[in-house]
Coordinates of C-alpha atoms and ligand atoms in Angstrom, one line a residue:
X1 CA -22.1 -399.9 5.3
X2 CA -23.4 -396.2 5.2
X3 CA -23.0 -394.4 2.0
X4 CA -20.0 -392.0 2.2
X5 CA -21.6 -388.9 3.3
X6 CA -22.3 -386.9 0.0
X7 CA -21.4 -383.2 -0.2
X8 CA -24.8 -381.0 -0.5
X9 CA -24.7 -378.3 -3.0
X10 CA -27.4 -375.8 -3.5
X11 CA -29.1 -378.0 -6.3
X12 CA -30.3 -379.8 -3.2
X13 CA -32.1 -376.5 -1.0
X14 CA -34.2 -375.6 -4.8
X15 CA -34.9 -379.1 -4.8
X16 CA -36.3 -379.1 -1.3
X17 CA -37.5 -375.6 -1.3
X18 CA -39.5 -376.7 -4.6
X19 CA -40.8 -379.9 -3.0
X20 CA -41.7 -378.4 0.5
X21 CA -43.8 -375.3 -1.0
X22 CA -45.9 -377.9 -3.2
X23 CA -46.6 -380.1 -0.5
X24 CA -47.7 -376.8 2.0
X25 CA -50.1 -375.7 -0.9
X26 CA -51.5 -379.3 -1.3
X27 CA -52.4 -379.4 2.8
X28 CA -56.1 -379.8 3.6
X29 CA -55.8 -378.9 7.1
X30 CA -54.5 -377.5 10.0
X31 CA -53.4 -380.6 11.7
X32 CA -51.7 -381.8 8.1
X33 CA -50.2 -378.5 7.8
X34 CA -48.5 -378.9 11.5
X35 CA -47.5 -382.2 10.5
X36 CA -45.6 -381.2 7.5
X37 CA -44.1 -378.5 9.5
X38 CA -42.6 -380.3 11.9
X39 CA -41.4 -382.5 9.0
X40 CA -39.3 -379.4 7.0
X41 CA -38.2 -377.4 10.3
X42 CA -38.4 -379.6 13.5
X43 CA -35.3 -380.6 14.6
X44 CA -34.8 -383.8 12.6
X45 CA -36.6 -381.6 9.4
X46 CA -35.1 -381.9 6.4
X47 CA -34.1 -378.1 6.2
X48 CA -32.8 -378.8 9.6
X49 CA -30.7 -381.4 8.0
X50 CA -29.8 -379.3 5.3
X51 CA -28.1 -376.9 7.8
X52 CA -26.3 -380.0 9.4
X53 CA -25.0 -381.0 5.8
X54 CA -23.2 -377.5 5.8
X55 CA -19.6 -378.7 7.6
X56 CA -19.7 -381.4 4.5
X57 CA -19.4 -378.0 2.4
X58 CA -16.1 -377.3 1.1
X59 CA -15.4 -374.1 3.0
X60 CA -15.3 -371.8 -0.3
X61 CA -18.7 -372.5 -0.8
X62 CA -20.6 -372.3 2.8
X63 CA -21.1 -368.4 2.7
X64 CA -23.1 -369.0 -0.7
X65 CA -25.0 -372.4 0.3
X66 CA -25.4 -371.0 4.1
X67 CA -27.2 -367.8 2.7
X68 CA -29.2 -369.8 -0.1
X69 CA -30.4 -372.1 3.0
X70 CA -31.2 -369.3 5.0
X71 CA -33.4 -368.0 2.1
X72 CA -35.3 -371.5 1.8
X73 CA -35.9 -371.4 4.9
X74 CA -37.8 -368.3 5.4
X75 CA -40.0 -369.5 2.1
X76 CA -41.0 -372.5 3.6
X77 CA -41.9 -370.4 6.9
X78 CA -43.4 -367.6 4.9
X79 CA -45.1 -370.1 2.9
X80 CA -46.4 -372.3 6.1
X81 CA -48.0 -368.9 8.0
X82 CA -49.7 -368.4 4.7
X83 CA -51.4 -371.8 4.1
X84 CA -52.1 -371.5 7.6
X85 CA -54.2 -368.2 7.6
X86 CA -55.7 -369.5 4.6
X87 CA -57.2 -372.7 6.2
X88 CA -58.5 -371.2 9.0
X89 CA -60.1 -368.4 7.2
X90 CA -61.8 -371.7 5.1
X91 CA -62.5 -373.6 8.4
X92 CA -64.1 -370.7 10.5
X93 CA -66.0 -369.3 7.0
X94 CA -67.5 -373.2 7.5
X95 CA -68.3 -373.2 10.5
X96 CA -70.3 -369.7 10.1
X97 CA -72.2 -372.2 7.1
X98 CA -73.1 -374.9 9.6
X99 CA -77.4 -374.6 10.0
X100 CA -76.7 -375.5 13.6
X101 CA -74.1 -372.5 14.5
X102 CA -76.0 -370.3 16.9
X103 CA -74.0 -366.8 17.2
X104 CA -76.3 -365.9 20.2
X105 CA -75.4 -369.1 22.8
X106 CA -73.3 -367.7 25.7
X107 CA -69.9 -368.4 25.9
X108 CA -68.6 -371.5 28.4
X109 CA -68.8 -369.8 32.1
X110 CA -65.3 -370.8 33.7
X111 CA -65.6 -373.4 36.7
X112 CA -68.3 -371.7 39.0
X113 CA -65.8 -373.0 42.3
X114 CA -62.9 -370.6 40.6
X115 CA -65.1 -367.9 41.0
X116 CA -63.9 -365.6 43.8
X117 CA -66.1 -364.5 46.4
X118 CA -66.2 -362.1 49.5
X119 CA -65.1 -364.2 53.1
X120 CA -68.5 -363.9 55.1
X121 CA -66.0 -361.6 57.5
X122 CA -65.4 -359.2 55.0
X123 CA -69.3 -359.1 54.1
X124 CA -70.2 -358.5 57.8
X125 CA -67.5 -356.3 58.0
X126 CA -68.8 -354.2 55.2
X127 CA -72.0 -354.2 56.8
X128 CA -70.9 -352.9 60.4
X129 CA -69.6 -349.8 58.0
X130 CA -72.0 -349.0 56.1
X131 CA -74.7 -348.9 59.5
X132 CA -72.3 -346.6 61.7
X133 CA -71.5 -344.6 58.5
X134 CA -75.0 -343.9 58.2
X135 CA -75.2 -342.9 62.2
X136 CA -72.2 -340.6 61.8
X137 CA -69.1 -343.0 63.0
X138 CA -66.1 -342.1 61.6
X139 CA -63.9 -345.8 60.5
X140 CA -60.6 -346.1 62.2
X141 CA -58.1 -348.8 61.7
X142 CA -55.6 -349.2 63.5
X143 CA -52.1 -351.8 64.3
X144 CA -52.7 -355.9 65.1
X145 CA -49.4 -355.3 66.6
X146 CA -49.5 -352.3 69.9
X147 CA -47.9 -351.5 73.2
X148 CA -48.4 -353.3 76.6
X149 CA -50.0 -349.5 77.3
X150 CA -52.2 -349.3 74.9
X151 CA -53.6 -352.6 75.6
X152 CA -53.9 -352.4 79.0
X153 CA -52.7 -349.8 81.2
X154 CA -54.4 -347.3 79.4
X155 CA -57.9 -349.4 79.8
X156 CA -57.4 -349.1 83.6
X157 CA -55.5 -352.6 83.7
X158 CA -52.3 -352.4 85.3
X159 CA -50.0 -354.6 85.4
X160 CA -50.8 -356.3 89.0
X161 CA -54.3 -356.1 88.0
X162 CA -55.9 -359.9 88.3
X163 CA -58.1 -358.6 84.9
X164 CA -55.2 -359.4 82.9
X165 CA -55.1 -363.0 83.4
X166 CA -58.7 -362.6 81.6
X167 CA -57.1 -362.2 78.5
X168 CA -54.0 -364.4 77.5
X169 CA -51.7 -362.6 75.7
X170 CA -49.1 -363.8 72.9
X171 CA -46.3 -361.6 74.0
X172 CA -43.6 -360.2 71.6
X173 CA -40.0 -361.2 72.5
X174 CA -37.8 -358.4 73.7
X175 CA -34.4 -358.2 71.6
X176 CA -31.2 -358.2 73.5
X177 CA -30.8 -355.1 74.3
X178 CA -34.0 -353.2 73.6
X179 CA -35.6 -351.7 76.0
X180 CA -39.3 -349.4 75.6
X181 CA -42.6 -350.3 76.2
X182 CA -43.2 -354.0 76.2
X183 CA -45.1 -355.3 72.7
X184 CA -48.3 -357.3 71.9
X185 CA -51.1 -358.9 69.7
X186 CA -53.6 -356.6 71.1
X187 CA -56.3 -358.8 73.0
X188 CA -58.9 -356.1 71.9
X189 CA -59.4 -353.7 69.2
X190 CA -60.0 -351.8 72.4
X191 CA -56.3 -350.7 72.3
X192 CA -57.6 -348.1 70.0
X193 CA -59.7 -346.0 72.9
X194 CA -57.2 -343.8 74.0
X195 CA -55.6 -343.8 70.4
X196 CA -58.5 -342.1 69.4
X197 CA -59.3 -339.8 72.2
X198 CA -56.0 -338.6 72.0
X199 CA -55.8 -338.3 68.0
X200 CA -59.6 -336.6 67.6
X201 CA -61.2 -333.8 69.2
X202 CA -64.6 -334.8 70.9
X203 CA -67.2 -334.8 70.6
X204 CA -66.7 -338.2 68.1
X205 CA -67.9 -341.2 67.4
X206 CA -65.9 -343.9 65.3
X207 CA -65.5 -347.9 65.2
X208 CA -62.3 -349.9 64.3
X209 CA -62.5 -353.2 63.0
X210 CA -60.3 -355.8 63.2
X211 CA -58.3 -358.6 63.8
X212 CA -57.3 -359.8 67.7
X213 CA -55.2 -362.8 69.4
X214 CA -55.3 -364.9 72.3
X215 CA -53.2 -367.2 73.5
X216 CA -55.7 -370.0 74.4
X217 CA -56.8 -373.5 72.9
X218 CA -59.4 -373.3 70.7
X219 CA -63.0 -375.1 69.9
X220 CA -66.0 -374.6 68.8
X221 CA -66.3 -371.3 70.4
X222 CA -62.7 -370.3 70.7
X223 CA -59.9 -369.1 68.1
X224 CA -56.0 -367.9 69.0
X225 CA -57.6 -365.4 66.5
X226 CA -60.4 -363.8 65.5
X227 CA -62.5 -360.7 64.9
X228 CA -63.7 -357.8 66.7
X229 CA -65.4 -354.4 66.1
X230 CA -64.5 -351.8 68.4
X231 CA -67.1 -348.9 69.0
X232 CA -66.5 -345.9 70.9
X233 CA -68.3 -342.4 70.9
X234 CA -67.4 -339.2 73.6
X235 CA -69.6 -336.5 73.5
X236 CA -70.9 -334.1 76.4
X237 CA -73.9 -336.3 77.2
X238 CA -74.7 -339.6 76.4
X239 CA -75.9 -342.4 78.4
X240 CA -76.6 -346.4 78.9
X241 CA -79.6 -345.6 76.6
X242 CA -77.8 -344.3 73.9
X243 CA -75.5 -347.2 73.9
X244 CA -78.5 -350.0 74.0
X245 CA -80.2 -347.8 71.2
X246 CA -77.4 -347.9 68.8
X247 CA -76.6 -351.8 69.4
X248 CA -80.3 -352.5 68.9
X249 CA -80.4 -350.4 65.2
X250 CA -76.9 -352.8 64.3
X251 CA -78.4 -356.3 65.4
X252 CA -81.6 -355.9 63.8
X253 CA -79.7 -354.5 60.7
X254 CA -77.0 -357.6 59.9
X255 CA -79.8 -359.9 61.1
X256 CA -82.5 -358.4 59.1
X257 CA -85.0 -359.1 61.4
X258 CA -85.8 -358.1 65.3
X259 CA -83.2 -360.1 67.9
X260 CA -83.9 -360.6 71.3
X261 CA -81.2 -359.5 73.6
X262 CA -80.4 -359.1 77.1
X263 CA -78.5 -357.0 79.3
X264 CA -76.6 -358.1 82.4
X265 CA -74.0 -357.0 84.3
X266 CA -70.2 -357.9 82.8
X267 CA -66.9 -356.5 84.7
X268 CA -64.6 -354.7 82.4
X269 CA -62.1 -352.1 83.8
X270 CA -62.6 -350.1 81.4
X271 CA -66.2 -349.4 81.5
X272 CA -68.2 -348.3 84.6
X273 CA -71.3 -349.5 84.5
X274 CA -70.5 -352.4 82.2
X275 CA -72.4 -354.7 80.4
X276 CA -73.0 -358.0 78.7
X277 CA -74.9 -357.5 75.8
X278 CA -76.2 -361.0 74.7
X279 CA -78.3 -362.3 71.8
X280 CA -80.9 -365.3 71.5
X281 CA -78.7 -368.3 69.5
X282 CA -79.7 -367.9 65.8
X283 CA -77.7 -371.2 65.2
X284 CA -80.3 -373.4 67.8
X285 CA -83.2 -370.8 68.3
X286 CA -82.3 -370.8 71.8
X287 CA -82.3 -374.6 72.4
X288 CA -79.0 -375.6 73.0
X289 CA -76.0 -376.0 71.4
X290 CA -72.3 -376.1 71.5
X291 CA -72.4 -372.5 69.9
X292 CA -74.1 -371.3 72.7
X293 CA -73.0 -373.8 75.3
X294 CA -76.2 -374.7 75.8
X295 CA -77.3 -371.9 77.2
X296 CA -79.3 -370.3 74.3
X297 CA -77.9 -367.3 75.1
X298 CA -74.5 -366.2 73.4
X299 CA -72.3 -363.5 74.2
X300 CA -71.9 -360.9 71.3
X301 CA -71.5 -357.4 72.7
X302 CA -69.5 -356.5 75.8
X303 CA -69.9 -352.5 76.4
X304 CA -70.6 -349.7 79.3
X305 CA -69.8 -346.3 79.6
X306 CA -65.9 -345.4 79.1
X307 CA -64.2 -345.1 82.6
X308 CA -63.3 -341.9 84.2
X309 CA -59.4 -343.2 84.2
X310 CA -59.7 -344.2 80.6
X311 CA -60.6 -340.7 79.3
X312 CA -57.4 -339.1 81.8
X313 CA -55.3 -341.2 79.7
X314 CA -57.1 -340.3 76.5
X315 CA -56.3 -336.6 77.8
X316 CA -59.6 -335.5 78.7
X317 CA -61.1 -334.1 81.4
X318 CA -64.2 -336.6 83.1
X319 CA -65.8 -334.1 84.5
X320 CA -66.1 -332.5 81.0
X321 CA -66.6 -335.5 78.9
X322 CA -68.6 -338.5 79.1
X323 CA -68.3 -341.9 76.4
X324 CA -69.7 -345.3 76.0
X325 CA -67.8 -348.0 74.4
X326 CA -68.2 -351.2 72.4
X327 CA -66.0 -354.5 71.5
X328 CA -68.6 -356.7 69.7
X329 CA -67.5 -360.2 69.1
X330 CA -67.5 -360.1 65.1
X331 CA -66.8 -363.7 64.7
X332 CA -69.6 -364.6 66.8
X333 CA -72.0 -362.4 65.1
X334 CA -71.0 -363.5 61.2
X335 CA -71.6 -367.9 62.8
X336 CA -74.8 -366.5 64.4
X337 CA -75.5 -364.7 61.0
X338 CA -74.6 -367.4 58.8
X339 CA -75.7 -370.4 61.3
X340 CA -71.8 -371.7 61.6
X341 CA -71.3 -373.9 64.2
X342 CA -67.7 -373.8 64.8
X343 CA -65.5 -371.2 64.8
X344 CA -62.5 -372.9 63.2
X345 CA -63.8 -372.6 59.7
X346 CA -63.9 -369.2 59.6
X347 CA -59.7 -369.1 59.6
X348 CA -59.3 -372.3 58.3
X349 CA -58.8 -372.0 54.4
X350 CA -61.6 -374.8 53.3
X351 CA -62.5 -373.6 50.0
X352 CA -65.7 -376.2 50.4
X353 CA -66.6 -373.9 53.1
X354 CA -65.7 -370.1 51.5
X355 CA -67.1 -371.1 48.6
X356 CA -70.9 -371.5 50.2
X357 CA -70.9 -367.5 50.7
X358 CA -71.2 -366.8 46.9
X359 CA -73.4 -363.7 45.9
X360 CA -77.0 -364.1 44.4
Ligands
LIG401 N1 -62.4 -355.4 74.9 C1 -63.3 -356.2 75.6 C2 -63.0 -357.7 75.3 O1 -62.5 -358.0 74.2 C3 -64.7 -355.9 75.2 C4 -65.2 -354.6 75.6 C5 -65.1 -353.5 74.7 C6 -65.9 -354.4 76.7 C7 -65.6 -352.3 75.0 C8 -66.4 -353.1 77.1 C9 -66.3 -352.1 76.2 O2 -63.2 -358.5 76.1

């Protein structure tokens, strides 16, 4: 049988509070010193109990014992935080003692793969800049989302024109209802042409980075998304040489070294002439692979001089004004730069693989 429960009285908190601040002062240690706290305040601690003991308390006497508990309790607390500062002064005041302490050792580095680094994109893309900066290109940026205009029918594609079907094109859905101009994933940063022509006076010369979509099935060579760097400069007189010139001073640039290109024909409608810029495979030297199809040739920079019916939409006068135009392949360029063979891992999140493109 259980003892009949006996009624506390504050005999019993001094009695406790007595006990407990002996037994905090006698601690050697931290870890004892948590121990014996848990003992006196967790929640099965004997002040805890204490405070459970109150409804036993004839009801006269509970404002008295409750505020004489309340009192213990911040002793034994006060008392605790003391001892604790006090041993960890002793312990760290030890440590300093220990021959074998060296002040000067580095601290732990944190887990080298938590380190962030820049996506080789970015770094390319930073690159790109700071190359046309230097030539006097102004950086534009401009909407992932545009119109079906913008995107083609201003680039001298209309809509019967076969040239669309060279681009598949994830298409917006209309709303019920809405009508305007037809929405896209631009194909091209080349939807920013007549943006530009119609936003800045010529004579300019600016690129636009950034992201494009096509609705295709991918492999090696192919993503529904990927990377471009529009190029575009309108100026009196400029020419084919200008053009070849100003590709030449970027590839040797990113690649650090001399490239060997070619030039061939390529149909765009938006250029007249218009060209296929392509570069020796830095991922097979030119051998063979599935990066370059086995060609050893790979397609980076498609470019020509601006149409006549491109710079009428861009508001200017072709008689008056002449431009060449850009849409290098950026994802291309950063696996030729970096010797990636398949253009999935660029978009596809495998911190195995971002993490390789650490600094230094
Ligand atoms: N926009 C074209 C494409 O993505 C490339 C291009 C840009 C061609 C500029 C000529 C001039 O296929």
């Amino acid at each position: 049988m259980q003892p009949a429960q006996q009624e506390p009285v504050t005999q019993d908190i001094d009695a406790l509070l007595a006990e407990s601040l002996a037994a905090i002062t006698a601690t050697e240690d931290e870890a004892a010193l948590r121990d014996l706290e848990v003992k006196l305040l967790g929640k099965k601690g004997a002040v805890t109990e204490l405070l459970k003991g109150m409804k036993h308390v004839a009801p006269a006497d509970r404002p008295a014992f409750g505020a004489r508990l309340t009192e213990a309790r911040a002793a034994v607390e006060g008392a605790i935080a003391t001892r604790r500062a006090t041993l960890e002064e002793a312990r760290v005041a030890a440590l300093c003692e220990d021959p074998s302490f060296d002040a000067t050792l580095p601290a732990p580095r944190p887990n080298a793969t938590r380190n962030g680094a820049l996506h080789p994109l970015t770094r390319v893309t930073d690159h790109i800049e700071e190359v046309f900066r230097a030539m006097g290109f102004m950086l534009l940026d401009y909407p992932e989302i545009d119109t079906e205009f913008n995107n083609f029918d201003a680039l001298n594609i209309p809509a019967a024109h076969p040239a669309r079907d060279m681009q598949d094109t994830f298409w917006l859905a209309q709303r019920p209802g809405e009508t305007g101009p037809r929405r896209l994933l631009r194909t091209h940063t080349s939807t920013g042409q007549v943006r530009t022509m119609r936003a800045f006076a010529p004579p300019f010369r600016a690129i636009f980075p950034g992201r494009v979509f096509r609705y295709e099935s991918t492999d090696a060579s192919h993503e529904h998304t990927f990377h471009q760097v529009e190029g575009l400069m309108v100026a009196r007189h400029t020419s084919v040489a200008n053009l070849v010139y100003s590709m030449k001073t970027l590839l040797s640039e990113i690649f650090e070294r001399e490239v060997t290109v070619r030039l061939r024909p390529g149909f765009f409608p938006f250029v007249e002439p218009g060209f296929e810029l392509d570069i020796r495979c830095q991922v097979c030297g030119g051998d063979g692979c599935s990066v370059c199809k086995h060609s050893g040739w790979v397609e980076l920079l498609p470019c020509g001089l601006v149409h006549p019916n491109v710079l009428r939409h861009g508001g200017l006068d072709p008689a008056e004004w002449q431009g060449w135009a850009f849409g290098l392949g950026l994802s291309r360029l950063v696996m030729m730069k970096y010797q990636i063979e398949d253009i999935r891992h660029l978009l596809g999140g495998d911190l195995r693989f971002n993490t390789q493109f650490r600094r230094g």
